[in-house]
Every structure is written in structure tokens, then in C-alpha cells.
Short mmCIF file of C-alpha atoms in Angstrom, two decimals:
data_model
loop_
_atom_site.label_atom_id
_atom_site.label_comp_id
_atom_site.label_asym_id
_atom_site.label_seq_id
_atom_site.Cartn_x
_atom_site.Cartn_y
_atom_site.Cartn_z
CA MET A 1 21.07 15.89 -7.38
CA ARG A 2 22.46 12.76 -7.32
CA LEU A 3 20.58 9.64 -6.03
CA SER A 4 21.25 6.04 -4.85
CA VAL A 5 19.13 3.33 -5.26
CA ARG A 6 19.11 0.22 -2.84
CA ASP A 7 17.40 -2.94 -3.77
CA PRO A 8 15.91 -3.77 -1.23
CA HIS A 9 15.27 -7.36 -2.28
CA ALA A 10 19.67 -7.43 -2.15
CA ARG A 11 20.43 -10.61 0.06
CA SER A 12 24.61 -8.83 -0.22
CA ALA A 13 26.28 -5.91 -1.50
CA GLY A 14 27.32 -8.00 -4.35
CA SER A 15 28.74 -6.01 -7.91
CA ARG A 16 27.29 -2.77 -7.92
CA ALA A 17 25.61 -1.48 -11.77
CA ALA A 18 24.57 2.25 -12.12
CA VAL A 19 22.82 4.02 -14.71
CA ARG A 20 23.62 8.18 -15.31
CA LEU A 21 20.42 9.80 -16.12
CA PHE A 22 19.25 13.86 -16.94
CA ILE A 23 16.61 15.12 -15.00
CA GLY A 24 15.13 18.27 -16.19
CA ARG A 25 17.58 20.73 -17.57
CA GLY A 26 21.08 18.65 -17.47
CA THR A 27 20.79 17.50 -13.74
CA PRO A 28 23.01 14.23 -13.15
CA VAL A 29 21.04 11.42 -10.94
CA THR A 30 22.87 8.19 -10.06
CA LEU A 31 20.63 5.39 -9.98
CA ARG A 32 22.72 2.27 -7.92
CA ALA A 33 21.66 -1.46 -7.43
CA SER A 34 23.76 -3.15 -5.64
CA GLN A 35 21.80 -6.94 -6.05
CA PRO A 36 23.70 -8.93 -8.25
CA SER A 37 20.60 -10.61 -9.11
CA PHE A 38 18.87 -7.55 -10.46
CA LEU A 39 20.70 -7.71 -13.69
CA SER A 40 19.19 -11.75 -14.28
CA PRO A 41 17.58 -12.07 -16.91
CA HIS A 42 13.66 -11.89 -15.37
CA PRO A 43 13.93 -9.60 -12.38
CA PRO A 44 10.34 -9.34 -11.02
CA THR A 45 9.26 -5.69 -10.91
CA ALA A 46 11.53 -4.64 -7.83
CA LEU A 47 10.69 -1.96 -5.34
CA LEU A 48 13.31 0.61 -5.54
CA HIS A 49 14.08 3.29 -2.41
CA ILE A 50 15.72 6.60 -3.63
CA VAL A 51 17.73 8.02 -1.06
CA PRO A 52 20.42 11.29 -1.02
CA ARG A 53 24.02 9.98 -1.01
CA THR A 54 25.39 11.35 1.93
CA SER A 55 21.98 9.82 3.80
CA THR A 56 20.66 6.75 5.16
CA LEU A 57 17.93 4.27 3.80
CA LEU A 58 14.69 6.26 3.83
CA SER A 59 11.69 4.22 4.61
CA LEU A 60 9.49 6.94 3.08
CA PRO A 61 8.45 7.94 0.39
CA ALA A 62 9.13 4.26 -1.06
CA PHE A 63 8.45 3.51 -4.69
CA SER A 64 8.49 1.43 -7.79
CA ALA A 65 10.00 2.42 -10.48
CA THR A 66 10.00 2.00 -13.85
CA LEU A 67 12.91 2.65 -16.47
CA THR A 68 12.76 1.51 -19.62
CA SER A 69 15.72 1.19 -22.14
CA ARG A 70 14.11 3.45 -24.14
CA ARG A 71 13.43 6.00 -21.42
CA LEU A 72 17.11 5.46 -20.53
CA ALA A 73 18.43 6.31 -24.40
CA ALA A 74 16.25 9.47 -24.20
CA GLN A 75 17.35 10.90 -20.88
CA SER A 76 21.18 9.95 -20.43
CA GLN A 77 24.13 11.06 -22.27
CA HIS A 78 25.99 8.43 -21.19
CA ARG A 79 26.09 4.42 -21.26
CA PRO A 80 25.92 2.73 -17.65
CA PHE A 81 27.10 -0.33 -18.15
CA SER A 82 30.13 -1.41 -20.16
CA SER A 83 29.33 -3.99 -22.72
CA SER A 84 30.13 -7.38 -20.78
CA THR A 85 27.04 -5.78 -17.92
CA HIS A 86 24.79 -3.36 -19.87
CA ARG A 87 21.53 -5.60 -20.66
CA PRO A 88 18.90 -3.22 -22.00
CA TRP A 89 16.28 -5.25 -21.37
CA ILE A 90 16.64 -5.31 -17.82
CA TRP A 91 14.83 -2.24 -17.30
CA GLU A 92 11.91 -3.15 -19.37
CA ASN A 93 8.58 -4.19 -17.10
CA ILE A 94 9.97 -1.91 -13.84
CA ALA A 95 7.59 0.92 -13.60
CA GLU A 96 7.42 3.97 -14.69
CA MET A 97 9.72 6.68 -12.59
CA ALA A 98 8.50 10.56 -12.57
CA ALA A 99 11.78 12.39 -13.46
CA GLU A 100 10.42 15.56 -14.25
CA PRO A 101 10.83 18.77 -12.50
CA THR A 102 6.91 19.72 -11.16
CA PRO A 103 5.84 22.93 -13.51
CA GLU A 104 6.00 26.16 -11.93
CA PRO A 105 1.86 27.54 -10.07
CA ASN A 106 0.00 28.86 -13.16
CA SER A 107 2.46 27.83 -15.91
CA GLN A 108 1.60 26.88 -19.29
CA ALA A 109 3.31 23.94 -18.63
CA LEU A 110 1.15 23.26 -15.53
CA ARG A 111 -1.53 23.08 -17.30
CA LYS A 112 -0.29 21.16 -19.95
CA TYR A 113 0.96 18.44 -17.36
CA LEU A 114 -2.75 18.85 -15.56
CA GLN A 115 -4.19 17.29 -19.57
CA GLN A 116 -1.94 15.15 -19.72
CA SER A 117 -1.81 13.33 -16.32
CA HIS A 118 -5.71 13.74 -16.91
CA ASP A 119 -5.92 12.24 -20.55
CA LYS A 120 -3.69 9.13 -19.28
CA ILE A 121 -5.86 7.63 -17.04
CA PHE A 122 -8.83 7.31 -20.02
CA GLU A 123 -6.02 6.12 -22.30
CA SER A 124 -4.74 3.15 -20.03
CA ASN A 125 -8.78 2.54 -19.22
CA LYS A 126 -9.20 2.16 -22.92
CA LYS A 127 -6.14 -0.47 -23.02
CA TRP A 128 -7.42 -2.10 -19.93
CA ALA A 129 -11.33 -2.12 -20.95
CA GLU A 130 -9.79 -3.74 -24.56
CA GLU A 131 -7.19 -6.32 -22.87
CA GLN A 132 -10.33 -7.58 -20.62
CA LYS A 133 -11.88 -8.49 -23.97
CA VAL A 134 -9.88 -10.10 -25.65
CA LYS A 135 -8.78 -11.89 -22.30
CA ASN A 136 -12.21 -12.98 -21.65
CA PRO A 137 -14.60 -11.72 -24.32
CA GLU A 138 -17.73 -12.31 -21.59
CA PHE A 139 -15.78 -10.22 -18.66
CA PHE A 140 -17.79 -6.93 -18.57
CA GLU A 141 -21.06 -8.87 -18.87
CA LYS A 142 -20.56 -10.80 -15.88
CA LEU A 143 -19.13 -7.91 -14.00
CA SER A 144 -22.22 -5.99 -14.81
CA LYS A 145 -24.46 -8.87 -13.10
CA GLY A 146 -23.16 -8.33 -9.85
CA GLN A 147 -20.78 -8.68 -6.72
CA GLU A 148 -19.62 -11.44 -4.61
CA PRO A 149 -16.57 -10.63 -3.21
CA ASP A 150 -14.86 -13.20 -0.70
CA TYR A 151 -12.85 -10.30 1.45
CA LEU A 152 -13.53 -6.76 2.87
CA TRP A 153 -10.51 -5.11 2.76
CA ILE A 154 -10.15 -2.31 5.27
CA GLY A 155 -6.54 0.24 4.59
CA CYS A 156 -4.91 2.98 4.59
CA SER A 157 -5.45 5.60 2.32
CA ASP A 158 -1.93 5.53 0.89
CA SER A 159 -1.74 5.64 -2.65
CA ARG A 160 1.25 2.80 -2.47
CA ILE A 161 -0.48 0.12 -1.65
CA PRO A 162 -3.47 -1.04 -4.12
CA ALA A 163 -5.10 -3.78 -2.52
CA GLU A 164 -6.02 -5.41 -5.39
CA ALA A 165 -2.65 -5.54 -6.69
CA ILE A 166 -0.87 -6.49 -4.07
CA THR A 167 -2.70 -9.89 -2.77
CA GLY A 168 -3.25 -10.92 -6.91
CA LEU A 169 -7.61 -10.49 -7.03
CA GLY A 170 -8.93 -9.01 -9.95
CA PRO A 171 -12.64 -6.76 -10.34
CA GLY A 172 -15.05 -8.06 -7.89
CA GLU A 173 -12.94 -9.89 -5.73
CA MET A 174 -12.42 -7.73 -2.84
CA PHE A 175 -15.26 -5.30 -1.23
CA ILE A 176 -12.51 -1.97 -0.50
CA HIS A 177 -12.74 0.66 2.27
CA ARG A 178 -9.95 2.93 3.20
CA ASN A 179 -9.04 5.56 5.07
CA ILE A 180 -6.43 7.46 6.94
CA ALA A 181 -4.38 5.12 9.16
CA ASN A 182 -6.82 2.22 8.75
CA LEU A 183 -8.92 2.92 11.99
CA VAL A 184 -12.13 1.48 12.48
CA CYS A 185 -14.65 4.33 14.87
CA ASN A 186 -17.88 3.04 16.19
CA THR A 187 -19.06 6.67 15.64
CA ASP A 188 -17.65 6.57 11.46
CA LEU A 189 -20.69 6.16 9.82
CA ASN A 190 -18.84 5.56 6.37
CA VAL A 191 -17.37 2.52 8.10
CA MET A 192 -19.56 0.98 9.82
CA SER A 193 -21.78 1.12 7.03
CA VAL A 194 -19.18 -0.69 4.89
CA VAL A 195 -18.54 -3.33 7.63
CA ASN A 196 -22.64 -3.96 7.06
CA TYR A 197 -23.24 -3.64 4.45
CA ALA A 198 -20.52 -6.25 3.14
CA VAL A 199 -21.48 -8.87 5.77
CA ARG A 200 -25.13 -8.96 5.94
CA HIS A 201 -25.32 -8.04 2.24
CA LEU A 202 -22.53 -9.57 0.02
CA HIS A 203 -21.83 -12.74 2.55
CA VAL A 204 -17.71 -11.87 2.48
CA LYS A 205 -15.60 -15.16 4.19
CA HIS A 206 -12.60 -12.54 5.19
CA ILE A 207 -12.52 -9.23 6.69
CA VAL A 208 -8.92 -8.01 6.63
CA VAL A 209 -7.71 -4.91 8.32
CA CYS A 210 -5.11 -4.07 6.89
CA GLY A 211 -2.08 -1.26 8.27
CA HIS A 212 1.69 -0.51 6.55
CA TYR A 213 4.68 0.35 8.12
CA GLY A 214 5.69 3.41 7.93
CA CYS A 215 2.54 4.58 8.06
CA GLY A 216 2.77 8.51 7.86
CA GLY A 217 -1.17 9.11 10.29
CA VAL A 218 0.77 6.59 12.77
CA LYS A 219 3.83 9.00 13.17
CA ALA A 220 1.58 11.83 12.86
CA ALA A 221 -0.89 10.96 15.63
CA MET A 222 2.52 10.95 17.92
CA THR A 223 3.82 14.20 16.90
CA PRO A 224 3.14 16.78 19.80
CA GLN A 225 1.37 19.53 17.84
CA ASP A 226 -1.91 20.66 17.08
CA LEU A 227 -3.66 18.81 13.74
CA GLY A 228 -6.52 20.87 13.05
CA LEU A 229 -9.12 18.87 11.90
CA LEU A 230 -7.35 16.28 11.77
CA ASN A 231 -6.97 15.69 15.75
CA PRO A 232 -9.99 14.07 17.03
CA TRP A 233 -9.10 11.27 14.12
CA LEU A 234 -5.88 10.47 15.14
CA ARG A 235 -6.47 10.40 18.99
CA ASN A 236 -7.94 6.87 18.27
CA ILE A 237 -4.31 5.78 17.10
CA ARG A 238 -3.09 7.98 20.95
CA ASP A 239 -5.88 5.56 22.15
CA VAL A 240 -3.90 2.51 20.86
CA TYR A 241 -0.58 3.63 22.55
CA ARG A 242 -2.28 5.00 26.25
CA LEU A 243 -3.67 1.18 26.07
CA HIS A 244 0.05 -0.38 25.14
CA GLU A 245 2.20 2.18 27.05
CA GLN A 246 4.43 0.00 28.94
CA GLU A 247 5.38 -1.81 26.11
CA LEU A 248 6.02 0.43 23.45
CA ASP A 249 7.80 3.03 26.18
CA ALA A 250 10.23 -0.44 26.53
CA ILE A 251 10.79 0.21 22.80
CA GLU A 252 13.24 2.58 21.16
CA GLY A 253 13.94 4.24 17.25
CA ASP A 254 11.26 3.40 14.24
CA LYS A 255 10.46 -0.04 15.81
CA LYS A 256 8.34 1.51 18.09
CA TYR A 257 6.35 3.28 15.29
CA ASP A 258 6.44 -0.60 13.61
CA ARG A 259 4.96 -1.89 16.75
CA LEU A 260 2.70 0.92 17.41
CA VAL A 261 1.28 0.02 14.03
CA GLU A 262 0.56 -3.32 14.70
CA LEU A 263 -0.77 -2.82 17.77
CA ASN A 264 -2.89 -0.46 15.93
CA VAL A 265 -3.99 -2.49 13.16
CA LEU A 266 -5.02 -5.37 16.04
CA GLU A 267 -7.05 -2.92 18.42
CA GLN A 268 -9.88 -2.20 15.00
CA CYS A 269 -9.72 -5.57 14.73
CA ARG A 270 -11.23 -5.23 17.79
CA ASN A 271 -13.29 -2.59 16.86
CA VAL A 272 -14.65 -4.90 13.92
CA VAL A 273 -15.38 -7.82 15.73
CA LYS A 274 -17.25 -5.59 18.67
CA THR A 275 -20.21 -5.35 15.77
CA ALA A 276 -23.28 -6.52 16.31
CA ALA A 277 -23.26 -7.47 12.37
CA VAL A 278 -19.66 -9.69 12.08
CA GLN A 279 -21.11 -11.02 15.91
CA GLY A 280 -24.36 -12.27 14.23
CA SER A 281 -23.41 -13.58 11.60
CA TYR A 282 -20.66 -15.71 12.80
CA LYS A 283 -22.61 -17.33 15.00
CA LYS A 284 -25.49 -18.08 12.22
CA ASN A 285 -22.97 -18.78 9.45
CA GLY A 286 -19.47 -19.13 11.23
CA PHE A 287 -17.98 -16.69 8.67
CA PRO A 288 -16.77 -13.65 8.74
CA ILE A 289 -13.86 -14.20 9.82
CA VAL A 290 -11.35 -11.01 10.59
CA HIS A 291 -7.69 -11.18 10.20
CA GLY A 292 -5.10 -8.44 11.14
CA TRP A 293 -2.22 -8.60 8.38
CA VAL A 294 1.15 -5.38 7.80
CA PHE A 295 2.50 -4.55 5.04
CA GLY A 296 5.58 -3.66 3.82
CA PHE A 297 7.51 -1.36 1.63
CA GLN A 298 10.79 -2.78 1.56
CA ASP A 299 9.69 -6.17 0.24
CA GLY A 300 6.07 -6.03 -0.73
CA ARG A 301 5.08 -8.33 1.20
CA LEU A 302 2.23 -9.01 3.79
CA LYS A 303 2.62 -9.67 7.34
CA ASP A 304 -0.24 -12.13 8.60
CA LEU A 305 -0.54 -10.62 12.75
CA GLU A 306 -1.85 -14.08 12.80
CA ILE A 307 -5.20 -12.92 15.23
CA ASN A 308 -6.90 -15.57 16.90
CA PHE A 309 -10.50 -14.61 16.27
CA GLU A 310 -11.84 -16.58 18.54
CA LYS A 311 -10.60 -16.24 21.27
CA MET A 312 -10.96 -12.37 20.61
CA LEU A 313 -14.47 -12.76 19.76
CA GLU A 314 -14.81 -14.80 23.16
CA ASP A 315 -12.53 -12.27 24.99
CA VAL A 316 -14.92 -9.00 23.40
CA GLN A 317 -18.21 -10.60 24.15
CA LYS A 318 -17.80 -11.10 27.67
CA ILE A 319 -18.57 -6.84 27.38
CA TYR A 320 -19.97 -6.59 23.94
CA ASN A 321 -22.03 -9.26 22.97
CA LEU A 322 -24.46 -8.28 20.47
CA THR A 323 -26.16 -12.02 19.41
CA GLU A 324 -28.45 -12.52 22.74
#
């Protein structure tokens, strides 16, 4: 299986660099980076897309990959670069790619993998805890005294969007709720409880509804088939399409899904604004402010949909006024 990798941060085709490694028992894989600056002394963590050579670039799944020089040495049969361009250190601190084949069901290899993947979490946790103590000896003492986050994050359950990591926030700075397609349904006691607690007890200053391009939930909602238990949940997204049908029908291709992702975020923000907790707190305190953002896998950046919160609140309260 031969794969090519394109760095989505690339600004031009530029010169190419490739590395050949082997997955499993001698299956060759070629990784290619098309950005000249990818070989610079200080590349940031790079988001790479792995795609078949014969296909176009896939939007899903995008994931980060770590290729350290030691891993290359262990897995590669050939030196990938000439002496003038080979810089092993460029791969360090780029996130680890799982290049091993999936073990057979009910095999000894699978049981070993399950144990190792379990133990890895506790090893990482121990390392993290020790690092925090070194950085700040009072870190856990302060953390144990309670939380006063400024932000409530309502995001998608997609595992590729770690809220704290992409926003640069740490423990205690963000209250988080996640579900499929970042929906805020008034019949969902889970999300309603989160909003109520975050606003009335934690006194958050910002509520962020964050979707992401390439959302599987949005695409599933537009699939004409019976999805069982998911039907009533995804119907909320189909309702968003119905509300904006004329605009969406005029858009072709994947851009239609991207726009539906944005419109879904806007509608969920409106659902947040409809709640008594948000309306009451804003009238009394002047916060929280509701924001709609979208995360892009292509560049790892957040897009602010620039919601006019006060205008949205005014429009909502024509019908859903719960402050009187």
C-alpha cells in the first residue's frame, strides 16, 4: 500500500521530500511533504492528510502524525533523503502515527494490544502529573479547590478536536460538553443541565458552540436511509437544512456540507440563547456572550462566524422571552 502525504499548510508545490517506511511485514508506504519550509529547523506540529496516490486529497480522516528519527531508523529500509536534505530532527515533535496493522479478533496479539493501550494511558498520566508538579508545585492543590472557568464549550464528540489543546487552555479554564454534531436540543436534559450549571453556578462569561468541517454527523443526516436510533437525533440537523433549504440548494458539492456545518452552529447558538439561564444571566450581569465557531482540519484553525449576539437575543426574545 503506497500512500502520499500533503502538508495542508503548503503555500506552493515546491520541492518534495519523501520517506519510505514499512508497515507490518514489508508493506511499503511513502510519505511525501510538498512544502519547502517543512524541512525548516522549526516546523510546528503538522497536520497531515494520508491519501491513496491515485485518489484526490481526502477531507476525512485527517490526523496528526509523529515520525521521530528513531522510529524512522527502526522501520525504514532505506535512507529517504540525500545527504544535503536529510535532517532526521525535522520529524521530532510531530505527533505519532499508528503504523501497525490491526490485530486479528480474539488473538493473543489483540489481547496484548488492548493491555498496552490501556497501560499507555496511565503511563502518560503519571508523566503529565509529574510534569505539572515540576512546573508548579501548587498546581493540584489549586485545582482541588474548585473551578471558575470563563468558557463553556459545546462541541462535537469527534476525537480529533481536543477543545483545550486547540484553544491553548488548561485544566479549570473551560467547562466542556460534547455530543454528535454539537447539538443543543431543548429535550436533551444532558446539554440543558450543562448550560444551566455553567451559567447559574459557574458564571461562565462565554458560551462557544463549535462545529467542524467534514462533520460525519452532518453528512449522515443528509444520507437518505434509516439510521435507527440516530434518526431522531440527526433529524435536528435535517431541520436546519429545511430552515435554510433555498440557500443550501444553490450550493454544489462539498461546499454545501461546509455551509450546513456553519448553519447548524448558528442554529445551535440560537437554541442556547433561547434558554432562561442565558437570558436571565445576561439581563442581570451582562454575560454570557454566545459565540459560533468552526474548526478546520485542513489548517487546524478556528473560524469565528461572528455572531451578533445582542441582535440574536433581541430576535429570539420576540417569541422566547423568558426574563419577564
